[in-house]
Amino acid sequence: MEGIFITMEGPDGSGKTTQIDLLEKYLEKKGYDIVISREPGGTAISEAIRKVILNPEYKEMSHMTELLLYAAARAQLVNQVIAPALLEGKAVICDRFVESSAVYQGIGRGLGVETVYEINGYALGEVKPKLTIFMDIEAKEGLRRKRNQMELDRMELEDISFHERVVKGYRHLAGLYPERIFPVDATLSIEEIHSMIVSEVEKRFFANRGN
Ligand code: TYD
């Protein structure tokens, strides 16, 4: 069986984790060994970098430092976890990946989407997601859902206009790369969203294969 690589994207509070759990169960039933990862994180080194990036005390962090740290965490995850899993034919689902950098650093921080993809090219090598699910929700609604959380991290503490740029950025990328990025209305019910994701996965990975 060929490995499959799916990434889940969306603003904070868009419900990515719930949908990843459901997608995992669905792909398990299909007979896949599953690897779930989150970004930034997923390896000891990447989790250590995550703590530096998201620490609200580091108010002085430059935007370029932020971009490079996310890319460094990603390089380690790709090298240590994602590439080997795909080689073994596993299904890899990643909670955030390169599109998070494209929208948060490229558009939100204003570093430019092209710069972000260029730098991340070094982190990714040949590893590219086959399908990117975009949980589309207004920034305000996502943050409202997040407020139930105890502590907000350095990114979540950004003002609402930053998060609005992030959502617009995702919509822009979804328009540019419709063959890879699948947008879903994240205000629908959990079950409705899951069934839309399942039909997209069926169409992209399992059509004409008789399973
Ligand atoms: P995440 O783990 O999804 O946060 P949470 O679990 O609290 O929803 O992501 C942490 C934050 O990092 C999130 O605000 C998005 C941001 N981020 C970037 O800015 N660039 C990136 O490349 C990635 C992967 C995440």
Tab-separated table of C-alpha atoms and ligand atoms in Angstrom:
chain	number	residue	atom	x	y	z
A	1	MET	CA	0.000	0.000	0.000
A	2	GLU	CA	1.246	3.463	-0.903
A	3	GLY	CA	1.601	5.983	1.923
A	4	ILE	CA	-0.750	8.955	2.002
A	5	PHE	CA	-0.016	12.380	3.440
A	6	ILE	CA	-2.899	14.644	4.496
A	7	THR	CA	-2.546	17.962	6.299
A	8	MET	CA	-5.212	19.793	8.300
A	9	GLU	CA	-5.174	23.581	8.294
A	10	GLY	CA	-7.274	26.433	9.611
A	11	PRO	CA	-7.230	29.307	12.069
A	12	ASP	CA	-6.990	28.734	15.806
A	13	GLY	CA	-10.205	27.216	17.161
A	14	SER	CA	-11.421	25.851	13.822
A	15	GLY	CA	-11.862	22.283	15.108
A	16	LYS	CA	-8.924	20.604	13.374
A	17	THR	CA	-8.195	18.170	16.198
A	18	THR	CA	-11.735	16.760	16.342
A	19	GLN	CA	-11.703	16.135	12.595
A	20	ILE	CA	-8.244	14.545	12.718
A	21	ASP	CA	-9.487	12.050	15.335
A	22	LEU	CA	-12.446	11.097	13.115
A	23	LEU	CA	-10.311	10.877	9.975
A	24	GLU	CA	-7.851	8.639	11.826
A	25	LYS	CA	-10.624	6.159	12.709
A	26	TYR	CA	-11.879	6.183	9.137
A	27	LEU	CA	-8.410	5.509	7.646
A	28	GLU	CA	-7.764	2.789	10.220
A	29	LYS	CA	-10.865	1.000	8.968
A	30	LYS	CA	-9.377	1.260	5.480
A	31	GLY	CA	-6.449	-0.802	6.764
A	32	TYR	CA	-3.846	1.915	7.192
A	33	ASP	CA	-1.300	2.269	9.951
A	34	ILE	CA	-1.718	5.884	10.982
A	35	VAL	CA	0.782	8.471	12.133
A	36	ILE	CA	-0.648	11.673	13.608
A	37	SER	CA	1.592	14.682	14.062
A	38	ARG	CA	1.156	18.243	15.083
A	39	GLU	CA	3.106	21.330	14.143
A	40	PRO	CA	5.136	22.856	15.541
A	41	GLY	CA	6.066	19.622	17.352
A	42	GLY	CA	5.917	15.889	16.799
A	43	THR	CA	9.547	15.124	17.724
A	44	ALA	CA	11.538	15.920	20.885
A	45	ILE	CA	13.533	18.572	19.025
A	46	SER	CA	10.452	20.077	17.348
A	47	GLU	CA	8.584	20.204	20.676
A	48	ALA	CA	11.567	22.014	22.213
A	49	ILE	CA	11.483	24.533	19.358
A	50	ARG	CA	7.699	24.882	19.846
A	51	LYS	CA	8.267	25.998	23.440
A	52	VAL	CA	10.605	28.747	22.232
A	53	ILE	CA	8.280	29.907	19.447
A	54	LEU	CA	5.089	30.063	21.482
A	55	ASN	CA	6.507	31.443	24.737
A	56	PRO	CA	4.557	34.689	25.381
A	57	GLU	CA	7.641	36.126	27.152
A	58	TYR	CA	9.608	36.362	23.887
A	59	LYS	CA	7.917	39.536	22.693
A	60	GLU	CA	11.135	40.598	20.949
A	61	MET	CA	11.166	37.657	18.482
A	62	SER	CA	11.693	38.930	14.930
A	63	HIS	CA	9.331	37.685	12.225
A	64	MET	CA	12.195	36.067	10.311
A	65	THR	CA	13.350	34.219	13.440
A	66	GLU	CA	9.793	32.971	13.878
A	67	LEU	CA	9.627	31.762	10.263
A	68	LEU	CA	12.977	29.963	10.503
A	69	LEU	CA	12.096	28.309	13.807
A	70	TYR	CA	8.845	26.928	12.377
A	71	ALA	CA	10.812	25.692	9.348
A	72	ALA	CA	13.462	24.111	11.603
A	73	ALA	CA	10.823	22.283	13.645
A	74	ARG	CA	9.263	21.108	10.357
A	75	ALA	CA	12.588	19.902	8.910
A	76	GLN	CA	13.093	17.630	11.914
A	77	LEU	CA	9.524	16.306	11.788
A	78	VAL	CA	9.768	15.552	8.064
A	79	ASN	CA	13.123	13.864	8.413
A	80	GLN	CA	12.445	11.861	11.557
A	81	VAL	CA	8.745	11.019	11.271
A	82	ILE	CA	6.888	11.880	8.068
A	83	ALA	CA	9.294	10.697	5.360
A	84	PRO	CA	10.011	7.309	7.032
A	85	ALA	CA	6.276	6.704	7.676
A	86	LEU	CA	5.370	7.411	4.049
A	87	LEU	CA	8.120	5.066	2.888
A	88	GLU	CA	6.541	2.347	5.035
A	89	GLY	CA	3.157	2.926	3.354
A	90	LYS	CA	1.510	4.591	6.365
A	91	ALA	CA	-1.136	7.294	6.356
A	92	VAL	CA	0.247	10.491	7.867
A	93	ILE	CA	-2.127	13.196	9.108
A	94	CYS	CA	-0.470	16.409	10.194
A	95	ASP	CA	-2.192	19.075	12.297
A	96	ARG	CA	-0.844	22.154	10.471
A	97	PHE	CA	2.021	22.109	7.966
A	98	VAL	CA	3.610	24.452	5.459
A	99	GLU	CA	0.371	26.389	4.703
A	100	SER	CA	0.354	27.556	8.333
A	101	SER	CA	3.706	29.227	7.693
A	102	ALA	CA	2.457	30.619	4.368
A	103	VAL	CA	-0.499	32.338	6.035
A	104	TYR	CA	0.758	33.164	9.554
A	105	GLN	CA	4.292	34.236	8.607
A	106	GLY	CA	3.882	34.955	4.878
A	107	ILE	CA	0.628	36.907	5.065
A	108	GLY	CA	-0.030	37.594	8.777
A	109	ARG	CA	3.536	38.756	9.439
A	110	GLY	CA	3.952	40.122	5.914
A	111	LEU	CA	7.098	38.139	5.017
A	112	GLY	CA	5.572	37.054	1.700
A	113	VAL	CA	4.195	33.685	0.665
A	114	GLU	CA	6.966	33.093	-1.869
A	115	THR	CA	9.707	33.606	0.721
A	116	VAL	CA	7.952	31.165	3.020
A	117	TYR	CA	7.613	28.443	0.372
A	118	GLU	CA	11.216	28.981	-0.703
A	119	ILE	CA	12.625	28.585	2.808
A	120	ASN	CA	10.347	25.654	3.536
A	121	GLY	CA	11.525	23.926	0.381
A	122	TYR	CA	14.691	23.106	2.325
A	123	ALA	CA	12.688	21.629	5.195
A	124	LEU	CA	10.359	19.574	2.992
A	125	GLY	CA	12.626	18.080	0.341
A	126	GLU	CA	10.472	15.704	-1.693
A	127	VAL	CA	7.757	15.408	0.948
A	128	LYS	CA	4.552	17.150	-0.123
A	129	PRO	CA	0.990	16.701	1.171
A	130	LYS	CA	-1.388	15.116	-1.347
A	131	LEU	CA	-4.430	16.722	0.279
A	132	THR	CA	-4.734	19.752	2.560
A	133	ILE	CA	-8.048	20.194	4.358
A	134	PHE	CA	-8.792	23.820	5.241
A	135	MET	CA	-11.251	24.350	8.101
A	136	ASP	CA	-12.768	27.664	7.089
A	137	ILE	CA	-14.129	29.806	9.922
A	138	GLU	CA	-14.112	33.531	10.675
A	139	ALA	CA	-11.191	34.502	12.919
A	140	LYS	CA	-13.502	35.981	15.547
A	141	GLU	CA	-15.515	32.778	15.856
A	142	GLY	CA	-12.362	30.623	16.106
A	143	LEU	CA	-10.908	32.836	18.839
A	144	ARG	CA	-14.229	32.846	20.695
A	145	ARG	CA	-14.055	29.042	20.818
A	146	LYS	CA	-10.437	29.274	22.052
A	147	ARG	CA	-11.243	31.657	24.893
A	148	ASN	CA	-12.390	28.683	26.949
A	149	GLN	CA	-8.732	27.720	27.072
A	150	MET	CA	-6.734	28.710	30.194
A	151	GLU	CA	-3.703	30.382	28.646
A	152	LEU	CA	-3.266	31.836	25.184
A	153	ASP	CA	0.106	31.328	23.430
A	154	ARG	CA	2.238	34.011	21.730
A	155	MET	CA	0.403	33.642	18.382
A	156	GLU	CA	-3.078	33.587	19.908
A	157	LEU	CA	-2.262	36.818	21.733
A	158	GLU	CA	-1.997	38.658	18.392
A	159	ASP	CA	-4.807	41.118	17.686
A	160	ILE	CA	-7.918	40.247	15.704
A	161	SER	CA	-6.693	41.908	12.487
A	162	PHE	CA	-3.725	39.492	12.411
A	163	HIS	CA	-6.068	36.522	12.681
A	164	GLU	CA	-8.355	37.990	10.027
A	165	ARG	CA	-5.366	38.229	7.653
A	166	VAL	CA	-4.640	34.572	8.413
A	167	VAL	CA	-8.156	33.482	7.408
A	168	LYS	CA	-8.087	35.613	4.250
A	169	GLY	CA	-4.675	34.095	3.502
A	170	TYR	CA	-6.039	30.561	3.748
A	171	ARG	CA	-8.916	31.453	1.424
A	172	HIS	CA	-6.479	32.982	-1.038
A	173	LEU	CA	-4.283	29.850	-1.068
A	174	ALA	CA	-7.347	27.600	-1.421
A	175	GLY	CA	-8.238	29.601	-4.544
A	176	LEU	CA	-4.695	29.304	-5.904
A	177	TYR	CA	-4.304	25.556	-5.312
A	178	PRO	CA	-7.783	24.025	-5.646
A	179	GLU	CA	-6.265	20.723	-6.807
A	180	ARG	CA	-4.689	20.233	-3.389
A	181	ILE	CA	-6.480	22.453	-0.840
A	182	PHE	CA	-10.021	21.407	0.064
A	183	PRO	CA	-11.984	24.055	2.003
A	184	VAL	CA	-14.715	22.994	4.420
A	185	ASP	CA	-17.207	25.241	6.197
A	186	ALA	CA	-16.027	24.745	9.795
A	187	THR	CA	-19.280	26.109	11.257
A	188	LEU	CA	-21.176	22.998	10.134
A	189	SER	CA	-21.750	20.120	12.547
A	190	ILE	CA	-18.897	17.736	13.370
A	191	GLU	CA	-20.669	14.905	11.496
A	192	GLU	CA	-21.373	17.011	8.405
A	193	ILE	CA	-17.760	18.150	8.209
A	194	HIS	CA	-16.474	14.615	8.685
A	195	SER	CA	-18.629	13.239	5.903
A	196	MET	CA	-17.474	15.980	3.526
A	197	ILE	CA	-13.866	15.151	4.360
A	198	VAL	CA	-14.492	11.428	3.871
A	199	SER	CA	-16.011	11.917	0.427
A	200	GLU	CA	-13.063	14.079	-0.603
A	201	VAL	CA	-10.568	11.493	0.670
A	202	GLU	CA	-12.485	8.719	-1.097
A	203	LYS	CA	-12.445	10.687	-4.334
A	204	ARG	CA	-8.747	11.543	-4.168
A	205	PHE	CA	-7.246	8.343	-2.822
A	206	PHE	CA	-9.612	5.458	-3.319
A	207	ALA	CA	-11.590	6.083	-6.492
A	208	ASN	CA	-11.160	3.327	-9.116
A	209	ARG	CA	-9.231	1.094	-6.745
A	210	GLY	CA	-12.100	-1.146	-5.752
A	211	ASN	CA	-11.704	-0.628	-1.987
B	1	TYD	P1	-1.331	24.933	17.259
B	1	TYD	O1	-0.526	23.850	17.859
B	1	TYD	O2	-2.328	24.560	16.227
B	1	TYD	O3	-2.049	25.730	18.419
B	1	TYD	P2	-3.267	25.193	19.265
B	1	TYD	O4	-2.994	23.781	19.609
B	1	TYD	O5	-3.237	26.145	20.424
B	1	TYD	O6	-4.446	25.372	18.345
B	1	TYD	O7	-0.368	26.015	16.612
B	1	TYD	C1	0.335	26.908	17.391
B	1	TYD	C2	0.336	28.256	16.762
B	1	TYD	O8	1.405	28.360	15.822
B	1	TYD	C3	-0.925	28.619	16.020
B	1	TYD	O9	-1.350	29.893	16.485
B	1	TYD	C4	-0.501	28.727	14.575
B	1	TYD	C5	0.953	29.011	14.642
B	1	TYD	N1	1.760	28.526	13.496
B	1	TYD	C6	2.417	29.446	12.693
B	1	TYD	O10	2.307	30.656	12.890
B	1	TYD	N2	3.206	28.989	11.663
B	1	TYD	C7	3.389	27.656	11.430
B	1	TYD	O11	4.118	27.274	10.482
B	1	TYD	C8	2.703	26.715	12.277
B	1	TYD	C9	2.870	25.251	12.052
B	1	TYD	C10	1.903	27.190	13.301
